[in-house]
PDB file of C-alpha atoms in Angstrom:
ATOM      1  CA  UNK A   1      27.207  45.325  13.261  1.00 53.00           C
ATOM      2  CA  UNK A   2      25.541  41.833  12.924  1.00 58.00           C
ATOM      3  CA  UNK A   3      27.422  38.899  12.239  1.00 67.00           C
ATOM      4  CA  UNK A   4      26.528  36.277   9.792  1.00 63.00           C
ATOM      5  CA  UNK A   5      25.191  35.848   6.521  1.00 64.00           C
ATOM      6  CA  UNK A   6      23.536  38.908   4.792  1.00 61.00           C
ATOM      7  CA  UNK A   7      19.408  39.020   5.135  1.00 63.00           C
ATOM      8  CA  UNK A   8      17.460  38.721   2.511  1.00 61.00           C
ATOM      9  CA  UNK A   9      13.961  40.537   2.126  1.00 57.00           C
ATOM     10  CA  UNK A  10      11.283  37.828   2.740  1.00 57.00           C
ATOM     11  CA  UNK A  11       8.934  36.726   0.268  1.00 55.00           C
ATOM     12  CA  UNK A  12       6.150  38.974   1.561  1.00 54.00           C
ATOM     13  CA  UNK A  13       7.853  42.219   1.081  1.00 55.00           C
ATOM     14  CA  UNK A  14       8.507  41.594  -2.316  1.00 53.00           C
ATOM     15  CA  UNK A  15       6.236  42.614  -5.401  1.00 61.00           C
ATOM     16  CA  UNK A  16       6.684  41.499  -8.434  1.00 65.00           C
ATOM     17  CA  UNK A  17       3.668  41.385 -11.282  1.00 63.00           C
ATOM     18  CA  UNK A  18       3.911  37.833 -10.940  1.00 63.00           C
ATOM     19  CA  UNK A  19       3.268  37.143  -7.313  1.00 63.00           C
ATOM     20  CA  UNK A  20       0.694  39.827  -6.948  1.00 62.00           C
ATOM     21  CA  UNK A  21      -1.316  38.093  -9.657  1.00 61.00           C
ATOM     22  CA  UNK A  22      -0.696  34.605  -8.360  1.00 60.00           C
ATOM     23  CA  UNK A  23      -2.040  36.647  -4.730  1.00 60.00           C
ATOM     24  CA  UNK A  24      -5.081  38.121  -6.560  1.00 59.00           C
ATOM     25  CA  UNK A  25      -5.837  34.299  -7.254  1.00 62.00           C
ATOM     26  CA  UNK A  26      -6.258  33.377  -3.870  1.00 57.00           C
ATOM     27  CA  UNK A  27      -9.549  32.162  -2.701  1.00 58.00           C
ATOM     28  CA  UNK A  28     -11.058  35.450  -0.817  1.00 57.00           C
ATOM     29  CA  UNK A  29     -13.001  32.483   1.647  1.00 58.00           C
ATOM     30  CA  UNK A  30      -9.015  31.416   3.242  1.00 58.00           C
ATOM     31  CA  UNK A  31      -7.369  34.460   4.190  1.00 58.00           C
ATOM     32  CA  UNK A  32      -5.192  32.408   6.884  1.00 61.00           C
ATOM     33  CA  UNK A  33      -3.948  30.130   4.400  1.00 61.00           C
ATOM     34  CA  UNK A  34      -1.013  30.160   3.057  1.00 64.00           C
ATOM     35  CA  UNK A  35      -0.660  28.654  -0.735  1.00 62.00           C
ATOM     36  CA  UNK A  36       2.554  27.669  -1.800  1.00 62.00           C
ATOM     37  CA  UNK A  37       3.642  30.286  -4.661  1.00 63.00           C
ATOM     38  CA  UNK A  38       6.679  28.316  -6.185  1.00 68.00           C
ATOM     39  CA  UNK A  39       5.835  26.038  -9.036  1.00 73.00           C
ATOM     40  CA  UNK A  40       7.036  23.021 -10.300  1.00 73.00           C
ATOM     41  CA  UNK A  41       9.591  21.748 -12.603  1.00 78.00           C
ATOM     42  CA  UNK A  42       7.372  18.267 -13.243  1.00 77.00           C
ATOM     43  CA  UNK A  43       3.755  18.024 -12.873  1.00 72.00           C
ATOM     44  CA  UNK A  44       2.619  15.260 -10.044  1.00 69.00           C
ATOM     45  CA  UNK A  45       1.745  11.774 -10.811  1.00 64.00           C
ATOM     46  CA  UNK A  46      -1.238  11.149  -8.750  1.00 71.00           C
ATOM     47  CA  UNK A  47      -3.836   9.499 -11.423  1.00 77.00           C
ATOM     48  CA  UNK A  48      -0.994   6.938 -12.874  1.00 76.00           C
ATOM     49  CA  UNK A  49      -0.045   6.323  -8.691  1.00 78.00           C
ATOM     50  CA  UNK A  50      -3.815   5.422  -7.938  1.00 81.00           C
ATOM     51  CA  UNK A  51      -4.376   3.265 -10.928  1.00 83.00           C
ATOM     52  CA  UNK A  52      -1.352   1.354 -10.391  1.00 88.00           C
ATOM     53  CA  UNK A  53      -1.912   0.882  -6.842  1.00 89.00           C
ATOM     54  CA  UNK A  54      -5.294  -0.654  -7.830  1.00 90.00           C
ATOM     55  CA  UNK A  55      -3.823  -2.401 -10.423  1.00 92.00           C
ATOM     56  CA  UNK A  56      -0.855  -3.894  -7.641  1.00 95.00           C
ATOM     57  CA  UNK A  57      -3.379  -4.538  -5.053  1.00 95.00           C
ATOM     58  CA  UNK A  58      -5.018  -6.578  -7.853  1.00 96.00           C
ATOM     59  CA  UNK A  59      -2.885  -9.052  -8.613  1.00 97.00           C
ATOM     60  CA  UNK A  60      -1.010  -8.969  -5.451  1.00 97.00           C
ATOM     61  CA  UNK A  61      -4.341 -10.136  -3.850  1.00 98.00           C
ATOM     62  CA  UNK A  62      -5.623 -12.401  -7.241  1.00 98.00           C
ATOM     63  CA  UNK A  63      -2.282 -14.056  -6.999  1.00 98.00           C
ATOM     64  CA  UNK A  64      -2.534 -14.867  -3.034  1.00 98.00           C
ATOM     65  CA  UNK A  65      -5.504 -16.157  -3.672  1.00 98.00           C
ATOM     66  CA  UNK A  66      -4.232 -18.794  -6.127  1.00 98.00           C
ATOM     67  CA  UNK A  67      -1.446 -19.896  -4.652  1.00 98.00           C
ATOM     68  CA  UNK A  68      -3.245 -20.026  -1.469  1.00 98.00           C
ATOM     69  CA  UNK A  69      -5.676 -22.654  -3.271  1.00 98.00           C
ATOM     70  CA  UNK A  70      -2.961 -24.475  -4.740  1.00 98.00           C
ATOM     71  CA  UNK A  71      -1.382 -25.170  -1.364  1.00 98.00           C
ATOM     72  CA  UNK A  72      -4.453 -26.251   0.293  1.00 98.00           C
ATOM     73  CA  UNK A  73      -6.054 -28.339  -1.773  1.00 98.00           C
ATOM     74  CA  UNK A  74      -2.522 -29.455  -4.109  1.00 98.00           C
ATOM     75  CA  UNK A  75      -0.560 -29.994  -1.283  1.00 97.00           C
ATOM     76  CA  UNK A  76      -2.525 -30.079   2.268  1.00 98.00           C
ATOM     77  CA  UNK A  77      -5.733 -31.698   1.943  1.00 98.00           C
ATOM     78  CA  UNK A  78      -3.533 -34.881  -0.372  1.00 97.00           C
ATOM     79  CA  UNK A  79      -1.222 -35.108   2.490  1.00 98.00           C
ATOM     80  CA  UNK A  80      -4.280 -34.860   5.582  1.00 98.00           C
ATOM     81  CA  UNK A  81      -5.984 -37.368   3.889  1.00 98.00           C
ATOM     82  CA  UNK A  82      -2.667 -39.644   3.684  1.00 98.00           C
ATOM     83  CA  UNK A  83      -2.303 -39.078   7.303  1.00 98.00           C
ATOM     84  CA  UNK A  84      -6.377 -39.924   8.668  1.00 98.00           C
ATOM     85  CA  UNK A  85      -6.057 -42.859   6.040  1.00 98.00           C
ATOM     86  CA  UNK A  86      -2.990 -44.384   7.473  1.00 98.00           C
ATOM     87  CA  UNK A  87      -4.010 -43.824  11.268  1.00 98.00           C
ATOM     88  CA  UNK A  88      -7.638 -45.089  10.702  1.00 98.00           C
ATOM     89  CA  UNK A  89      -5.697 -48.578   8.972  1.00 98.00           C
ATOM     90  CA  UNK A  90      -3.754 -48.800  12.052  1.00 97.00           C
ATOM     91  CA  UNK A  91      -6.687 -48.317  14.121  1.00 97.00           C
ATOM     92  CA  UNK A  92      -8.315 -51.046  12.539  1.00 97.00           C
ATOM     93  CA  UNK A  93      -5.381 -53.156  12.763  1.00 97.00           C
ATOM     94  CA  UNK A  94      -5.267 -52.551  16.644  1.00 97.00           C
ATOM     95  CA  UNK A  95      -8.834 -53.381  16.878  1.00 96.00           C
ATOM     96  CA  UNK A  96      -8.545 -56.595  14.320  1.00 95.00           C
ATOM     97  CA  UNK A  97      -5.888 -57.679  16.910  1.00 94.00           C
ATOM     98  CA  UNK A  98      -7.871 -56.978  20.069  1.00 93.00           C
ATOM     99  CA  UNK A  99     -10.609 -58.889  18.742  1.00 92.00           C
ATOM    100  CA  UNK A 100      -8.853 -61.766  17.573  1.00 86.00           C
ATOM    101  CA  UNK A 101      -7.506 -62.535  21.571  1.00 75.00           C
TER     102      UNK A 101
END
């Protein structure tokens, strides 16, 4: 006697009108593969998935963009040109002074 949990029949051995017609829809060109029989409770998503990964990628990439152009030229380029402005009027001073010796 074998211990355990009773076997059950596999899914090959039984025939029901239902599986032998979802078997007579096979593709005759695949033999070796197997399709999944069992169907689903929900169809998949896949055309609302692609369209809002578009749609994400979008304005994920639109919105870089922007904000990329705000920092450089709102906030970097102002302050760069603060910066050369300031060291080129203390360069001059430097050289005002060197002269006047």
């Amino acid at each position: 006697m074998a211990l355990g949990p009773p076997s059950r029949p596999s899914s090959t051995t039984l025939t029901s009108p239902q599986t032998t017609a979802r078997k007579a829809q096979l593709p005759l060109s695949s033999p070796h593969r197997k399709r999944n029989l069992n169907t689903m409770a929900i169809k998949p998503i896949t055309g609302i998935l692609r369209r809002r990964l578009v749609l994400d990628l979008t304005i994920g990439l639109g919105a870089g963009v922007a904000m990329a152009n705000w920092f450089w030229y709102g906030f970097h380029m102002p302050r760069t040109n603060l910066r050369d402005a300031y060291y080129n009027k203390l360069e001059e001073k430097r050289v005002a002074e060197k002269t006047a010796e």
